[in-house]
Amino acid sequence: TVAVQDMKVGKFSLNLVGFPLSSKDQASAGTFALSNPATRWISGVLAQLVPWCVEIPFELKTVNSSTFLPSAESGDLQAGVLQLAVDTEIICDETCLHEGTLDDRGLRNLQALQTVILYQTLTYVYPYQPINLATNLRVLVLSNGKSIMENDCDLYLSESSVAFLARIDDESAASFKPLDPMHTEQIRQYLELARHMEFSVPTDVSNDISDEYAALRREAHEKGEPMMTQDDLSLIVTVARLVSISKGEPELSSASWKEALALETRRGERNTQAKAARAVASANPPK
């Protein structure tokens, strides 16, 4: 993520939709430990691959009793949950959010997290004037339905993935073997190189993207369909950048741009199908 004229370019918060709900009797009593075996398994895998990983369960007791922002209102600066090292991966578990009431502190905590997701900014609360500082945190939200948080990208999991996650319980989650140490180190090195790779967009590719954006909007207008927005374009460019970097390309290629466009089309189709299937299931609950 880099700042360009007060805008954060390259940020990519992801909401994966389709995780099983955590039952109330699995609640972790206000701690930051994930109680859902499926989300805990995902978190455990990621923790082996990234430098820093922090879990935030959306349990009401946890959210209402914690302090997400660093604060000096009482004198000395007290650390907040979101006061984290650069490149920390935040894994938010929304599957444990059950009916109840968010109090004022809980609302302020979720607003603080939303600000980090949208603007990569963290507020330090001082007695007379808050100070906003830039941060660089990666956010992954795991949820059953679309998240209550606004994210850069939401992706409904495939039916096979949803079925697999639904079968994970405490016993099976504990039985999963950790990644092979040699492969784990190789993946870590790959991710570290990708994270710090210098990247640029050639002028000719930029012009091609602008032309295609205009053409896609014109085509959608002629068909009476929703037109691609600047936010849609920004997301696809970000995905294209990630696709290029994943191949070790130091600059955006036309092929990676086309691949990102195809991925976005497939994501839209899957999300539409998943939402339709859920609507049918809700209208015809099992007897």
XYZ file of C-alpha atoms in Angstrom:
287
model
C 0.000 0.000 0.000
C 1.336 3.426 -0.973
C -0.058 6.936 -0.556
C -0.772 8.905 -3.727
C -2.270 12.372 -3.221
C -3.855 11.389 0.108
C -5.242 8.173 -1.423
C -4.053 4.689 -0.444
C -3.263 2.731 -3.590
C -2.816 -1.031 -3.579
C -4.676 -1.867 -0.373
C -6.721 -5.037 -0.607
C -8.978 -6.085 2.241
C -10.696 -9.387 1.490
C -13.966 -10.812 2.839
C -14.325 -14.571 2.376
C -18.003 -15.528 2.664
C -19.314 -18.996 3.475
C -17.768 -20.015 6.798
C -19.965 -21.942 9.223
C -21.367 -19.923 12.108
C -19.776 -20.342 15.499
C -22.268 -21.555 18.099
C -22.854 -19.505 21.240
C -21.497 -22.294 23.438
C -18.163 -21.981 21.597
C -17.721 -18.395 22.808
C -14.214 -17.593 24.037
C -15.366 -15.535 27.050
C -14.164 -12.149 25.846
C -10.686 -13.238 24.777
C -9.024 -12.809 21.379
C -8.807 -16.554 20.742
C -10.896 -17.775 17.810
C -13.570 -20.224 18.938
C -14.685 -21.412 15.497
C -12.618 -24.466 14.382
C -12.890 -23.494 10.694
C -11.664 -19.912 11.111
C -9.057 -21.065 13.644
C -7.676 -23.523 11.094
C -7.380 -20.838 8.403
C -5.700 -18.500 10.885
C -3.272 -21.223 11.919
C -2.183 -21.822 8.327
C -1.674 -18.111 7.626
C 0.239 -17.621 10.875
C 2.879 -20.032 9.548
C 3.385 -17.944 6.408
C 3.311 -14.266 7.396
C 5.591 -12.308 9.770
C 2.813 -11.174 12.113
C -0.754 -12.357 12.464
C -3.428 -11.014 14.844
C -6.877 -12.514 15.415
C -9.927 -10.367 16.186
C -13.119 -12.315 16.945
C -16.275 -10.224 16.599
C -17.773 -11.535 19.833
C -19.839 -8.833 21.493
C -18.100 -9.232 24.841
C -14.680 -8.912 23.230
C -15.587 -5.940 21.026
C -17.440 -4.112 23.815
C -14.703 -4.563 26.420
C -11.575 -3.923 24.345
C -9.841 -0.734 23.221
C -8.896 -0.814 19.555
C -7.321 2.662 19.375
C -4.190 3.735 21.269
C -5.182 6.348 23.838
C -3.491 8.853 26.152
C -6.710 10.219 27.666
C -5.673 8.971 31.100
C -2.145 10.397 30.853
C 0.302 7.793 29.538
C -0.237 6.390 26.057
C -1.954 3.004 26.284
C -1.606 0.594 23.376
C -4.681 -0.292 21.340
C -5.553 -3.554 19.639
C -4.946 -2.004 16.200
C -1.581 -0.486 17.125
C 0.364 -3.081 15.145
C 3.599 -3.511 13.224
C 3.645 -2.732 9.504
C 2.509 -5.675 7.334
C 0.612 -7.376 10.155
C -2.172 -9.657 8.929
C -5.441 -9.038 10.810
C -7.863 -11.957 10.698
C -11.380 -10.912 11.671
C -13.785 -13.699 12.607
C -17.332 -12.493 12.073
C -18.853 -15.964 12.473
C -19.021 -15.512 16.261
C -21.105 -12.322 16.084
C -24.453 -13.247 17.618
C -27.521 -11.249 18.589
C -26.904 -8.608 21.204
C -26.063 -4.950 21.633
C -22.896 -3.122 20.669
C -22.262 -0.438 23.256
C -20.575 2.893 22.552
C -17.081 1.457 22.966
C -17.910 -1.474 20.703
C -19.196 0.844 17.979
C -16.085 3.035 18.221
C -13.910 -0.075 17.985
C -15.590 -1.291 14.802
C -15.454 2.224 13.352
C -11.717 2.275 14.051
C -11.286 -1.048 12.256
C -13.390 0.208 9.340
C -11.145 3.280 9.049
C -8.077 1.049 8.893
C -9.713 -1.067 6.177
C -10.820 1.861 4.022
C -8.102 4.442 4.605
C -5.170 2.635 6.281
C -5.238 5.289 9.006
C -5.097 4.782 12.768
C -6.179 7.461 15.235
C -4.138 8.059 18.385
C -6.502 9.511 20.981
C -4.943 12.398 22.934
C -6.787 14.616 25.451
C -6.984 17.739 23.317
C -6.633 16.575 19.731
C -6.558 13.122 18.108
C -3.712 12.411 15.709
C -4.204 10.280 12.592
C -1.180 8.258 11.521
C -0.749 6.183 8.375
C -0.511 2.449 8.784
C -0.056 -0.541 6.503
C -2.100 -3.506 7.696
C -3.649 -6.385 5.785
C -7.199 -7.358 6.692
C -8.948 -10.668 6.041
C -12.574 -10.970 7.179
C -14.060 -14.466 7.530
C -17.857 -14.532 7.671
C -20.947 -16.623 7.031
C -22.803 -13.926 5.060
C -21.448 -10.734 3.554
C -19.486 -8.872 6.212
C -20.887 -5.939 8.183
C -17.585 -4.243 7.360
C -17.008 -2.584 4.003
C -14.107 -4.322 2.278
C -12.287 -3.876 -1.004
C -13.357 -7.302 -2.231
C -15.905 -9.885 -1.104
C -15.757 -13.436 -2.432
C -18.302 -16.165 -1.827
C -16.537 -19.508 -1.411
C -17.294 -22.388 -3.756
C -19.783 -25.052 -2.671
C -16.978 -27.580 -2.200
C -15.034 -25.160 0.022
C -18.142 -24.395 2.097
C -18.783 -28.135 2.536
C -15.153 -28.741 3.546
C -15.190 -25.950 6.150
C -18.491 -27.212 7.568
C -16.847 -30.566 8.350
C -14.056 -29.040 10.430
C -14.535 -29.479 14.174
C -12.192 -29.104 17.143
C -10.873 -32.637 16.764
C -10.254 -32.498 13.018
C -8.755 -28.993 13.218
C -6.256 -30.234 15.799
C -5.372 -33.230 13.623
C -4.358 -31.196 10.566
C -0.626 -31.495 10.040
C 1.410 -28.275 9.851
C 3.025 -27.338 6.562
C 6.317 -28.997 5.736
C 9.127 -26.807 7.210
C 11.079 -26.643 3.937
C 8.033 -25.649 1.899
C 6.939 -23.228 4.605
C 10.267 -21.399 4.404
C 10.108 -21.290 0.617
C 6.605 -19.811 0.707
C 7.694 -17.250 3.304
C 10.628 -16.165 1.132
C 8.368 -15.941 -1.928
C 5.826 -13.793 -0.073
C 8.571 -11.572 1.355
C 10.060 -10.970 -2.095
C 6.611 -10.275 -3.548
C 5.781 -7.880 -0.711
C 8.793 -5.663 -1.381
C 9.057 -5.953 -5.161
C 9.368 -2.678 -7.049
C 6.405 -2.387 -9.392
C 5.293 -0.040 -12.156
C 2.655 0.286 -14.864
C 4.031 0.943 -18.380
C 2.484 3.853 -20.272
C 1.224 1.663 -23.111
C -0.521 -0.721 -20.692
C -2.021 2.226 -18.800
C -3.391 3.609 -22.073
C -4.812 0.193 -22.999
C -6.551 -0.017 -19.610
C -8.068 3.448 -20.066
C -9.315 2.547 -23.541
C -10.785 -0.757 -22.347
C -12.436 0.929 -19.374
C -14.150 3.405 -21.698
C -15.168 0.613 -24.073
C -16.617 -1.528 -21.273
C -18.636 1.404 -19.941
C -19.927 2.201 -23.417
C -20.888 -1.436 -24.026
C -22.695 -1.679 -20.676
C -24.564 1.553 -21.390
C -25.733 0.251 -24.780
C -26.979 -2.966 -23.154
C -28.675 -1.123 -20.290
C -26.422 -2.867 -17.760
C -24.627 -1.339 -14.738
C -21.487 0.434 -15.888
C -18.048 -0.158 -14.404
C -17.164 2.504 -11.831
C -13.829 4.025 -10.852
C -13.896 1.827 -7.729
C -14.429 -1.261 -9.908
C -11.498 -0.226 -12.092
C -9.290 0.413 -9.059
C -10.060 -3.072 -7.703
C -9.246 -4.775 -11.007
C -5.983 -2.813 -11.353
C -5.050 -3.870 -7.809
C -5.803 -7.506 -8.616
C -3.834 -7.193 -11.867
C -0.900 -5.846 -9.889
C -1.096 -8.835 -7.504
C -1.336 -11.247 -10.442
C 1.769 -9.724 -12.048
C 3.728 -9.743 -8.799
C 2.746 -13.371 -8.172
C 4.535 -14.196 -11.448
C 7.595 -12.171 -10.515
C 6.821 -9.454 -13.060
C 8.214 -6.028 -12.027
C 5.662 -4.216 -14.184
C 2.045 -4.758 -15.162
C 1.623 -6.777 -18.323
C -1.356 -6.823 -20.675
C -1.721 -10.563 -20.012
C -2.018 -10.003 -16.238
C -4.545 -7.230 -16.836
C -6.650 -9.593 -18.966
C -6.324 -12.295 -16.326
C -7.516 -9.897 -13.615
C -10.508 -8.917 -15.763
C -11.400 -12.602 -16.170
C -11.029 -13.198 -12.430
C -13.328 -10.275 -11.664
C -15.931 -11.640 -14.095
C -15.772 -15.063 -12.450
C -16.005 -13.506 -8.983
C -19.115 -11.580 -9.996
C -20.722 -14.694 -11.455
C -19.956 -16.809 -8.382
C -21.218 -14.155 -5.981
C -24.443 -13.780 -7.969
C -25.008 -17.538 -8.036
C -24.228 -17.910 -4.324
C -26.616 -15.114 -3.359
C -29.377 -16.654 -5.506
C -28.816 -20.074 -3.953
C -28.983 -18.582 -0.468
C -32.215 -16.772 -1.315
C -33.775 -20.027 -2.488
C -32.566 -21.848 0.624
C -33.988 -19.130 2.880
C -37.350 -19.293 1.104
C -37.449 -23.094 1.426
C -35.985 -23.973 4.840
C -35.576 -27.700 5.630
C -38.593 -29.186 7.434
